[in-house]
Coordinates of C-alpha atoms (C1' of nucleotides) in Angstrom, one line a residue:
Chain A
X9 CA -37.1 -51.3 73.5
X10 CA -36.9 -54.5 71.3
X11 CA -37.6 -53.9 67.4
X12 CA -40.6 -55.5 67.6
X13 CA -42.0 -53.4 70.1
X14 CA -40.9 -50.5 67.6
X15 CA -42.7 -51.9 65.0
X16 CA -45.5 -52.5 67.0
X17 CA -46.2 -48.9 67.0
X18 CA -46.1 -48.4 63.2
X19 CA -49.1 -50.9 62.8
X20 CA -50.5 -51.0 66.5
X21 CA -53.9 -52.1 65.6
X22 CA -52.0 -55.4 64.5
X23 CA -50.6 -55.7 68.1
X24 CA -53.1 -54.1 70.7
X25 CA -57.0 -54.3 71.8
X26 CA -58.3 -50.9 70.7
X27 CA -59.7 -48.4 73.0
X28 CA -57.8 -50.1 75.7
X29 CA -54.6 -48.3 77.4
X30 CA -53.1 -48.5 80.5
X31 CA -51.4 -46.0 82.8
X32 CA -48.9 -46.8 85.7
X33 CA -48.1 -44.9 88.4
X34 CA -44.7 -45.9 89.7
X35 CA -43.9 -45.0 93.1
X36 CA -40.1 -44.8 94.6
X37 CA -38.2 -43.7 97.6
X38 CA -35.4 -41.5 97.7
X39 CA -33.7 -39.1 100.4
X40 CA -37.0 -39.6 102.6
X41 CA -39.2 -38.2 99.6
X42 CA -41.5 -40.1 97.7
X43 CA -41.1 -40.2 93.8
X44 CA -43.0 -40.6 91.0
X45 CA -41.7 -41.7 87.6
X46 CA -43.0 -39.2 84.7
X47 CA -42.1 -39.2 80.7
X48 CA -42.7 -36.1 78.8
X49 CA -44.5 -36.6 75.1
X50 CA -42.4 -35.5 72.3
X51 CA -44.0 -31.9 71.1
X52 CA -45.5 -31.1 74.3
X53 CA -44.3 -29.5 77.3
X54 CA -46.5 -31.3 79.5
X55 CA -45.3 -34.2 81.4
X56 CA -47.5 -37.9 82.0
X57 CA -47.5 -41.1 83.5
X58 CA -45.9 -43.5 81.5
X59 CA -48.7 -45.7 79.8
X60 CA -49.2 -48.6 77.2
X61 CA -51.3 -50.8 75.8
X62 CA -52.7 -54.2 75.9
X63 CA -51.5 -56.6 73.6
X64 CA -54.0 -59.0 71.6
X65 CA -53.1 -61.9 73.8
X66 CA -52.0 -60.0 77.2
X67 CA -53.6 -59.9 80.2
X68 CA -54.0 -56.0 81.7
X69 CA -51.3 -57.0 84.2
X70 CA -49.0 -58.6 81.6
X71 CA -49.1 -55.4 79.9
X72 CA -48.4 -53.2 82.6
X73 CA -45.2 -55.6 83.9
X74 CA -43.6 -55.4 80.1
X75 CA -44.3 -51.3 80.3
X76 CA -42.7 -51.1 83.2
X77 CA -39.8 -53.4 82.2
X78 CA -39.2 -51.0 79.0
X79 CA -39.6 -47.6 81.4
X80 CA -37.6 -49.0 84.3
X81 CA -35.4 -52.0 83.4
X82 CA -37.2 -53.7 86.5
X83 CA -38.2 -57.4 86.2
X84 CA -41.0 -58.4 88.8
X85 CA -42.1 -55.5 90.6
X86 CA -44.9 -55.2 93.0
X87 CA -47.8 -53.8 90.5
X88 CA -51.6 -53.9 90.8
X89 CA -54.5 -52.4 89.0
X90 CA -56.6 -49.6 91.0
X91 CA -58.7 -47.9 89.0
X92 CA -60.6 -47.5 85.3
X93 CA -60.6 -44.3 83.9
X94 CA -63.5 -44.0 81.6
X95 CA -64.5 -40.5 80.9
X96 CA -65.2 -40.2 77.0
X97 CA -63.4 -36.5 77.2
X98 CA -60.5 -37.9 78.8
X99 CA -58.2 -38.0 75.6
X100 CA -59.4 -34.6 74.1
X101 CA -55.9 -33.1 74.6
X102 CA -54.1 -36.1 72.9
X103 CA -56.5 -35.4 69.8
X104 CA -55.5 -31.8 69.0
X105 CA -53.4 -32.0 65.6
X106 CA -50.6 -30.2 66.8
X107 CA -50.0 -32.5 70.1
X108 CA -49.2 -35.2 67.2
X109 CA -47.2 -33.3 64.5
X110 CA -43.8 -34.0 67.0
X111 CA -44.3 -37.6 67.0
X112 CA -45.6 -38.2 63.4
X113 CA -41.9 -37.6 62.2
X114 CA -41.1 -41.2 63.6
X115 CA -43.7 -43.3 61.3
X116 CA -46.0 -43.7 64.1
X117 CA -49.7 -44.5 63.4
X118 CA -51.4 -41.0 64.5
X119 CA -54.9 -42.3 63.9
X120 CA -54.5 -44.9 66.7
X121 CA -53.5 -42.0 69.6
X122 CA -56.8 -40.2 68.4
X123 CA -59.1 -42.9 69.0
X124 CA -60.6 -42.9 72.3
X125 CA -59.2 -45.0 75.2
X126 CA -60.5 -46.1 78.9
X127 CA -57.2 -46.5 80.7
X128 CA -56.6 -49.1 83.7
X129 CA -54.9 -47.7 86.5
X130 CA -51.5 -49.5 87.9
X131 CA -49.3 -48.2 90.6
X132 CA -46.1 -50.0 91.1
X133 CA -43.6 -49.4 93.8
X134 CA -40.0 -50.1 92.8
X135 CA -36.6 -49.7 94.5
X136 CA -35.1 -46.5 93.7
X137 CA -32.0 -47.1 93.4
X138 CA -32.6 -49.8 90.6
X139 CA -34.1 -48.3 88.3
X140 CA -33.0 -46.7 85.0
X141 CA -35.8 -44.0 83.6
X142 CA -36.0 -44.8 79.8
X143 CA -38.3 -42.9 77.4
X144 CA -40.2 -44.6 74.6
X145 CA -40.5 -43.8 71.3
X146 CA -43.3 -41.1 71.8
X147 CA -41.5 -39.6 74.9
X148 CA -38.1 -37.3 74.8
X149 CA -37.9 -37.7 78.4
X150 CA -38.3 -39.9 81.5
X151 CA -37.2 -39.0 85.2
X152 CA -38.3 -39.3 88.7
X153 CA -40.3 -36.2 90.2
X154 CA -40.8 -35.6 94.0
X155 CA -44.6 -35.9 94.6
X156 CA -44.5 -32.5 95.9
X157 CA -43.5 -31.5 93.0
X158 CA -45.9 -32.7 90.4
X159 CA -47.7 -30.2 88.4
X160 CA -50.0 -30.5 85.5
X161 CA -49.9 -33.3 84.5
X162 CA -51.5 -34.2 80.6
X163 CA -54.5 -35.3 80.2
X164 CA -56.1 -36.7 83.6
X165 CA -52.9 -37.7 84.8
X166 CA -53.3 -35.3 88.1
X167 CA -56.5 -37.5 88.8
X168 CA -55.0 -40.8 88.5
X169 CA -51.6 -40.2 90.3
X170 CA -54.4 -38.9 93.5
X171 CA -56.1 -42.0 93.3
X172 CA -53.2 -44.2 93.2
X173 CA -52.1 -42.6 96.2
X174 CA -55.4 -42.8 98.0
X175 CA -55.2 -46.7 97.3
X176 CA -51.7 -46.7 98.6
X177 CA -52.7 -45.1 101.7
X178 CA -55.6 -47.2 102.2
X179 CA -53.0 -50.6 101.5
X180 CA -51.3 -49.3 104.3
X181 CA -53.9 -50.5 106.6
X182 CA -54.1 -53.9 105.6
X183 CA -50.5 -54.7 103.8
X184 CA -47.2 -54.7 104.7
X185 CA -45.7 -52.2 102.5
X186 CA -41.6 -51.1 102.0
X187 CA -39.9 -54.4 100.4
X188 CA -40.3 -53.2 97.1
X189 CA -39.7 -49.6 97.8
X190 CA -36.5 -49.8 100.0
X191 CA -33.1 -51.6 99.4
X192 CA -32.8 -55.1 100.7
X193 CA -31.4 -53.9 104.3
X194 CA -32.7 -50.6 105.9
X195 CA -32.9 -49.0 109.4
X196 CA -36.1 -48.3 111.4
X197 CA -36.5 -44.5 110.9
X198 CA -35.9 -45.0 107.0
X199 CA -38.6 -47.4 107.0
X200 CA -40.6 -44.7 108.9
X201 CA -39.8 -42.1 106.8
X202 CA -41.3 -44.1 103.9
X203 CA -44.9 -44.5 106.0
X204 CA -44.5 -40.9 107.0
X205 CA -43.9 -40.4 102.9
X206 CA -46.9 -41.9 102.1
X207 CA -49.3 -40.8 104.8
X208 CA -48.0 -37.1 104.8
X209 CA -47.7 -37.0 108.0
X210 CA -45.4 -37.4 111.0
X211 CA -45.4 -40.7 113.3
X212 CA -44.3 -41.4 116.8
X213 CA -41.0 -43.0 116.8
X214 CA -41.5 -45.5 119.8
X215 CA -44.9 -46.6 118.8
X216 CA -44.2 -47.2 114.9
X217 CA -41.2 -49.2 116.3
X218 CA -43.4 -51.2 118.4
X219 CA -46.5 -51.5 115.6
X220 CA -44.1 -52.6 112.8
X221 CA -42.1 -55.2 114.9
X222 CA -45.6 -56.6 115.9
X223 CA -46.4 -57.2 112.7
X224 CA -43.3 -60.0 112.9
X225 CA -42.4 -59.1 109.2
X226 CA -39.0 -57.6 110.0
X227 CA -35.7 -59.4 110.9
X228 CA -33.2 -57.5 113.1
X229 CA -29.6 -58.1 111.4
X230 CA -26.3 -58.2 113.6
X231 CA -25.3 -54.9 112.1
X232 CA -25.3 -51.0 112.1
X233 CA -25.8 -48.5 109.9
X234 CA -22.1 -46.9 110.4
X235 CA -20.4 -43.3 109.1
X236 CA -23.7 -41.7 110.2
X237 CA -23.8 -38.9 112.5
X238 CA -25.3 -39.6 115.6
X239 CA -26.1 -43.1 117.1
X240 CA -25.5 -46.0 114.7
X241 CA -29.3 -47.3 114.0
X242 CA -29.7 -51.1 113.9
X243 CA -30.1 -52.4 110.4
X244 CA -33.1 -54.9 109.5
X245 CA -34.4 -57.0 106.6
X246 CA -37.7 -58.2 105.5
X247 CA -38.3 -61.9 106.7
X248 CA -40.0 -62.7 103.2
X249 CA -41.7 -65.6 104.2
X250 CA -43.9 -63.9 106.8
X251 CA -43.7 -61.0 104.5
X252 CA -45.8 -62.5 101.6
X253 CA -47.9 -64.8 104.2
X254 CA -48.9 -61.3 105.7
X255 CA -49.5 -59.8 101.8
X256 CA -52.1 -62.6 101.5
X257 CA -53.6 -62.6 104.9
X258 CA -53.5 -59.0 105.6
X259 CA -52.9 -57.1 109.0
X260 CA -54.9 -55.2 111.4
X261 CA -55.4 -51.9 112.4
X262 CA -54.7 -48.4 110.8
X263 CA -52.4 -45.1 110.2
Chain B
X26 CA -85.6 -52.3 76.7
X27 CA -86.0 -49.2 74.6
X28 CA -86.4 -49.7 71.3
X29 CA -82.9 -48.1 70.6
X30 CA -81.6 -50.3 72.5
X31 CA -82.8 -53.5 70.4
X32 CA -81.5 -52.1 67.5
X33 CA -77.8 -51.4 69.1
X34 CA -77.9 -55.2 69.2
X35 CA -78.0 -55.2 65.4
X36 CA -75.4 -53.4 65.0
X37 CA -73.1 -53.2 68.1
X38 CA -69.9 -51.8 66.6
X39 CA -71.8 -48.8 65.8
X40 CA -72.7 -48.2 69.4
X41 CA -70.4 -49.7 71.5
X42 CA -66.4 -49.7 72.1
X43 CA -65.0 -52.7 70.7
X44 CA -63.4 -55.3 73.3
X45 CA -64.4 -53.5 76.5
X46 CA -67.9 -54.7 78.3
X47 CA -68.9 -54.8 82.3
X48 CA -70.1 -57.2 84.7
X49 CA -72.6 -56.4 87.4
X50 CA -72.6 -57.8 90.5
X51 CA -75.9 -56.6 92.0
X52 CA -76.6 -57.4 95.7
X53 CA -79.9 -57.5 97.5
X54 CA -80.9 -58.9 101.0
X55 CA -84.0 -60.6 101.9
X56 CA -85.0 -62.9 104.5
X57 CA -81.7 -62.4 106.5
X58 CA -80.0 -63.7 103.2
X59 CA -77.4 -61.7 100.9
X60 CA -78.9 -62.6 97.2
X61 CA -77.5 -61.8 94.0
X62 CA -79.0 -61.2 90.7
X63 CA -78.7 -63.5 88.0
X64 CA -79.5 -64.0 84.4
X65 CA -79.6 -67.3 81.9
X66 CA -78.0 -66.9 78.5
X67 CA -80.2 -67.9 75.8
X68 CA -78.9 -71.7 74.5
X69 CA -77.2 -72.2 77.8
X70 CA -77.6 -73.9 80.9
X71 CA -75.4 -72.0 82.9
X72 CA -76.0 -68.4 84.5
X73 CA -74.2 -65.2 84.6
X74 CA -73.8 -62.2 85.8
X75 CA -75.9 -58.9 83.9
X76 CA -73.6 -57.5 81.8
X77 CA -73.1 -55.0 79.0
X78 CA -70.9 -52.9 76.7
X79 CA -70.0 -49.2 77.2
X80 CA -71.4 -46.8 74.5
X81 CA -69.2 -44.6 72.6
X82 CA -69.9 -41.6 74.4
X83 CA -70.5 -43.1 78.1
X84 CA -68.2 -43.5 80.9
X85 CA -67.9 -46.8 82.0
X86 CA -70.3 -45.8 85.1
X87 CA -72.8 -44.5 83.2
X88 CA -73.1 -48.0 81.0
X89 CA -73.4 -49.8 84.5
X90 CA -76.2 -47.4 85.7
X91 CA -77.5 -48.2 82.5
X92 CA -77.2 -51.9 82.2
X93 CA -78.6 -51.8 86.2
X94 CA -81.4 -49.8 85.0
X95 CA -82.6 -52.2 82.3
X96 CA -82.4 -55.7 84.5
X97 CA -83.9 -54.1 87.5
X98 CA -85.8 -50.8 86.6
X99 CA -83.8 -48.9 89.4
X100 CA -82.2 -45.5 89.0
X101 CA -79.9 -43.9 91.7
X102 CA -78.3 -47.5 92.8
X103 CA -74.9 -47.6 94.9
X104 CA -72.5 -48.8 92.4
X105 CA -69.0 -49.0 92.3
X106 CA -66.6 -50.4 89.9
X107 CA -63.9 -52.8 92.0
X108 CA -61.8 -54.8 89.3
X109 CA -60.4 -55.6 85.7
X110 CA -60.5 -59.2 84.2
X111 CA -58.5 -59.3 81.3
X112 CA -57.4 -62.9 81.1
X113 CA -57.5 -63.2 77.3
X114 CA -58.9 -67.0 77.6
X115 CA -61.8 -65.7 79.4
X116 CA -64.1 -65.7 76.9
X117 CA -63.2 -68.8 75.5
X118 CA -66.7 -70.7 76.1
X119 CA -68.7 -67.9 74.8
X120 CA -67.0 -68.4 71.0
X121 CA -68.2 -72.1 70.8
X122 CA -70.8 -71.8 68.3
X123 CA -73.5 -73.8 69.8
X124 CA -73.4 -71.3 72.6
X125 CA -74.5 -68.8 70.1
X126 CA -76.6 -70.3 68.2
X127 CA -79.6 -69.9 70.1
X128 CA -79.2 -66.3 70.3
X129 CA -78.3 -66.0 66.3
X130 CA -82.0 -66.5 65.9
X131 CA -82.9 -62.6 67.2
X132 CA -80.8 -61.6 64.4
X133 CA -78.3 -60.1 66.7
X134 CA -74.7 -59.8 65.6
X135 CA -72.4 -63.1 66.4
X136 CA -69.4 -61.7 65.3
X137 CA -69.5 -59.1 68.0
X138 CA -69.6 -61.4 70.9
X139 CA -66.9 -63.9 69.4
X140 CA -63.8 -60.9 70.1
X141 CA -62.0 -60.6 72.9
X142 CA -63.6 -58.5 76.0
X143 CA -61.6 -57.3 79.3
X144 CA -64.4 -56.6 81.6
X145 CA -65.1 -53.7 84.2
X146 CA -66.5 -55.7 87.4
X147 CA -69.0 -53.4 89.6
X148 CA -70.7 -54.2 92.5
X149 CA -74.5 -52.6 93.1
X150 CA -76.2 -52.4 96.4
X151 CA -79.9 -52.3 95.6
X152 CA -83.3 -53.0 97.8
X153 CA -84.5 -56.3 96.9
X154 CA -88.2 -55.4 97.3
X155 CA -87.8 -52.5 94.8
X156 CA -85.9 -54.6 92.2
X157 CA -88.1 -56.4 89.0
X158 CA -85.3 -58.7 87.5
X159 CA -85.5 -58.4 83.5
X160 CA -84.0 -61.1 81.1
X161 CA -82.4 -58.9 78.2
X162 CA -82.5 -59.9 74.4
X163 CA -80.1 -62.5 74.7
X164 CA -81.1 -64.0 78.1
X165 CA -84.2 -65.9 78.8
X166 CA -84.4 -65.6 82.3
X167 CA -83.1 -63.3 85.2
X168 CA -83.6 -63.8 89.3
X169 CA -82.1 -63.8 92.7
X170 CA -80.1 -66.4 93.7
X171 CA -79.2 -67.0 97.2
X172 CA -75.8 -66.4 97.7
X173 CA -74.8 -69.9 99.0
X174 CA -77.0 -71.7 96.3
X175 CA -74.5 -70.0 93.6
X176 CA -72.7 -72.9 91.9
X177 CA -70.6 -72.9 88.6
X178 CA -71.1 -70.0 86.6
X179 CA -70.4 -69.1 83.2
X180 CA -67.4 -67.6 81.9
X181 CA -65.0 -66.6 85.1
X182 CA -68.3 -64.9 86.7
X183 CA -68.1 -67.0 89.8
X184 CA -64.7 -65.3 90.1
X185 CA -65.9 -61.9 89.8
X186 CA -68.8 -62.5 92.3
X187 CA -65.7 -64.0 94.6
X188 CA -64.3 -60.5 94.4
X189 CA -67.3 -58.3 94.2
X190 CA -67.9 -60.1 97.5
X191 CA -64.0 -59.1 99.0
X192 CA -64.1 -55.8 98.3
X193 CA -67.6 -55.7 99.7
X194 CA -66.2 -56.9 102.9
X195 CA -63.1 -54.6 102.7
X196 CA -65.9 -51.8 102.1
X197 CA -67.5 -52.4 105.5
X198 CA -64.0 -51.4 107.2
X199 CA -64.5 -47.8 106.2
X200 CA -67.9 -47.2 104.4
X201 CA -71.3 -47.3 105.9
X202 CA -73.2 -50.0 104.0
X203 CA -77.1 -50.6 104.5
X204 CA -78.7 -47.5 103.1
X205 CA -79.1 -49.2 99.5
X206 CA -79.8 -52.4 100.9
X207 CA -82.7 -52.0 103.4
X208 CA -85.9 -50.3 103.5
X209 CA -86.4 -46.6 104.2
X210 CA -86.8 -48.2 107.8
X211 CA -85.5 -51.4 109.5
X212 CA -84.9 -52.9 112.8
X213 CA -81.5 -53.1 114.5
X214 CA -81.8 -57.0 114.3
X215 CA -82.3 -56.4 110.6
X216 CA -79.1 -54.4 110.1
X217 CA -77.5 -56.6 112.0
X218 CA -78.4 -59.6 110.0
X219 CA -77.5 -57.6 107.2
X220 CA -73.9 -57.4 108.4
X221 CA -73.5 -61.0 109.6
X222 CA -74.7 -62.2 105.8
X223 CA -71.9 -60.0 104.4
X224 CA -69.2 -61.1 106.5
X225 CA -70.4 -64.5 106.8
X226 CA -70.3 -64.7 110.4
X227 CA -72.2 -64.5 113.7
X228 CA -71.8 -60.7 115.6
X229 CA -72.8 -59.7 119.1
X230 CA -76.0 -58.3 119.5
X231 CA -74.8 -55.6 122.2
X232 CA -71.2 -54.8 120.5
X233 CA -72.9 -54.3 117.2
X234 CA -75.7 -51.7 118.8
X235 CA -72.9 -49.9 120.3
X236 CA -70.5 -49.7 117.5
X237 CA -73.2 -49.2 114.6
X238 CA -74.8 -46.2 117.2
X239 CA -71.1 -44.6 117.6
X240 CA -71.3 -43.9 113.9
X241 CA -74.1 -41.2 114.5
X242 CA -75.5 -42.6 111.1
X243 CA -78.8 -43.9 112.3
X244 CA -82.0 -42.1 113.6
X245 CA -83.9 -44.1 116.2
X246 CA -87.9 -43.3 115.1
X247 CA -90.4 -43.1 117.3
X248 CA -92.0 -46.7 116.1
X249 CA -91.6 -49.9 116.7
X250 CA -92.1 -53.0 114.3
X251 CA -95.8 -54.1 115.8
X252 CA -97.1 -58.0 115.2
X253 CA -94.0 -60.1 115.3
X254 CA -93.5 -62.6 118.2
X255 CA -91.8 -61.5 121.2
X256 CA -90.3 -57.9 122.2
X257 CA -91.4 -55.6 119.4
X258 CA -88.3 -53.9 118.6
X259 CA -87.5 -50.0 118.0
X260 CA -87.6 -48.9 113.9
X261 CA -84.6 -47.1 112.8
X262 CA -83.8 -44.9 109.5
X263 CA -80.7 -43.6 108.2
X264 CA -79.5 -40.4 108.6
X265 CA -78.9 -39.5 105.1
X266 CA -76.8 -36.1 105.6
X267 CA -74.7 -38.1 108.0
X268 CA -74.9 -41.2 106.3
X269 CA -73.0 -39.6 103.1
X270 CA -70.7 -37.4 105.2
X271 CA -69.6 -40.9 106.6
X272 CA -68.8 -42.1 102.9
X273 CA -66.9 -39.6 101.8
X274 CA -64.9 -38.9 105.0
X275 CA -64.6 -42.8 105.8
X276 CA -64.8 -44.9 109.1
X277 CA -63.0 -46.4 111.7
X278 CA -62.3 -49.7 112.9
X279 CA -62.5 -53.2 111.6
X280 CA -65.2 -55.7 111.4
Chain C
dG8 C1' -96.1 -68.0 133.2
dC9 C1' -92.8 -69.1 130.1
dA10 C1' -89.8 -68.9 125.9
dA11 C1' -88.2 -66.1 122.6
dA12 C1' -86.5 -62.3 121.6
dA13 C1' -84.7 -57.0 122.2
dG14 C1' -83.0 -52.9 125.0
dT15 C1' -79.5 -51.8 128.2
dG16 C1' -75.3 -51.5 131.3
dT17 C1' -70.4 -53.2 133.1
dT18 C1' -66.2 -55.1 133.2
dG19 C1' -61.6 -56.8 131.6
dG20 C1' -58.1 -57.0 128.4
dC21 C1' -55.5 -55.4 124.5
dA22 C1' -53.7 -51.8 121.9
dA23 C1' -53.1 -47.3 120.7
dT24 C1' -50.9 -42.8 122.5
dA25 C1' -48.3 -39.8 124.8
dC26 C1' -44.4 -39.5 127.2
dA27 C1' -39.1 -40.0 129.5
dC28 C1' -34.8 -41.8 130.1
dC29 C1' -30.3 -43.9 128.6
dC30 C1' -27.0 -44.9 124.8
dA31 C1' -24.0 -43.7 120.9
dT32 C1' -21.7 -41.0 117.7
dG33 C1' -19.6 -36.3 115.4
dC34 C1' -18.2 -32.3 116.2
Chain D
dG2 C1' -19.3 -32.1 126.4
dC3 C1' -23.0 -31.4 123.7
dA4 C1' -26.4 -31.5 120.5
dT5 C1' -28.3 -35.1 117.7
dG6 C1' -30.8 -38.6 116.8
dG7 C1' -31.4 -44.1 117.9
dG8 C1' -32.9 -47.9 121.3
dT9 C1' -36.3 -49.2 124.9
dG10 C1' -39.4 -49.2 129.1
dT11 C1' -44.0 -47.4 130.9
dA12 C1' -48.5 -45.2 132.1
dT13 C1' -53.1 -43.6 130.7
dT14 C1' -56.8 -43.8 127.5
dG15 C1' -60.0 -45.9 124.6
dC16 C1' -61.6 -49.3 122.0
dC17 C1' -63.2 -53.8 121.6
dA18 C1' -65.2 -58.4 123.5
dA19 C1' -67.3 -60.9 126.7
dC20 C1' -70.9 -61.3 129.8
dA21 C1' -76.0 -60.5 132.7
dC22 C1' -80.2 -58.6 133.8
dT23 C1' -84.5 -56.9 132.6
dT24 C1' -88.5 -55.7 129.4
dT25 C1' -91.8 -57.0 126.3
dT26 C1' -94.8 -59.9 123.3
dG27 C1' -97.2 -64.3 121.9
dC28 C1' -98.7 -68.7 123.1

DNA sequence: GCAAAAGTGTTGGCAATACACCCATGC
DNA sequence: GCATGGGTGTATTGCCAACACTTTTGC
């Protein structure tokens, strides 16, 4: 975290808009599992989503990308707002004095955290291997969690995560997904595992192949993945022109 | 508007969260046209969406329904957030002194309107005939506009309207729509005109009939609309149980 | 009777599903 | 060679779109 960001937490009201926060649901994909990036707040046992605040001259989108850059090291990730969480009691947990003691040592403005926040939910799709999970000044850990192993999170973050996943599943119906979650080259079975992980259900190998190639967003490379057991699968990459065109114009049909 | 709401505009910082506003895109349907409710701010020539602020103990959803109640007289309308507009310059127009002179006469806190607002966009579907458009303290007119006749609106409200319409069209793909926009009983052609108005394109009468009845959300009544020229069409109403079930579980296929 | 609009039925094509066969690799 | 997994092809089904005929009403 930059020096200016450090100082911004001493006097946050000078740098950020009051009452507005954002939470990022960062999805990654590794070993056939959908992962989500979580941070552990100092002095609390619970984990939560990486979050932040909106600078007085930032858009919410820019603020989210800044937070993401700080937590993952990544620029230019796929990032999209999906819902606003505005229950007046959603921050009650944080207001307990005990919860804030641990972070008060670092001269951070505790009063800032006691105000009511309306939080804008963003979700991000990132390439797992490229991420360097990094805690911020108010958290003492930051790491990937298997989606299936996420238990009770702080505040309403379980709700936010659930809503993000729902949105992602809907997204799958009219937008291509994968460029942001997979390495530059990948095999058809890997792409299928990604879709299965997001949807939470098995898909037919042959029908998946037909449907996904039908979108015309894939380029088949003249290579195969070697060294694996069994038949070597073909390698693919995304045709970025057509991929972005499909992002804009939408796809047909659902899963 | 209630007396307490009046006074809340004298000292809004005591009643509302700073920096957060909301704008409502209220859709109605009348004479085969999709309509949107607009208000004209005092001292300005431009029209804009009905908006408001979030009370210090309200959810954003509750605040939107309160605003809607004030502008339309309606309770219990279909209301949904769809996007957050956070460009730091989106409020520049309002900060001009001239723009605010006209409303300063009513002892309203001008400083409040000069701050930067992040606005939560809501869209509402209401029954046209039930609405009584009502201006608020800072506007001197409030009325329905034909969607096709809406020209330049204040601030970024054209963008908000466009985004609302996009969302509504997507919504049509997986949720039933109509209960909130049509009278209790209606004919199949009327329902079709509504879909056509939302989608901005013509649909085949017979395929529409099959598809919409296939959802199982309609009840055919033992009546017809009389007095009209030509063959009397059957009257329908929504089967509310199944309608709400479909709202939750979603529909199949797109338009 | 005629024009205009509404109700209903039929057909063809395309897309999703289910399923079968062959191929390559590690052991 | 055999088990495992990947690549490709085919038949069936069901949905969507295009289209025709009949019925009812006002004039």
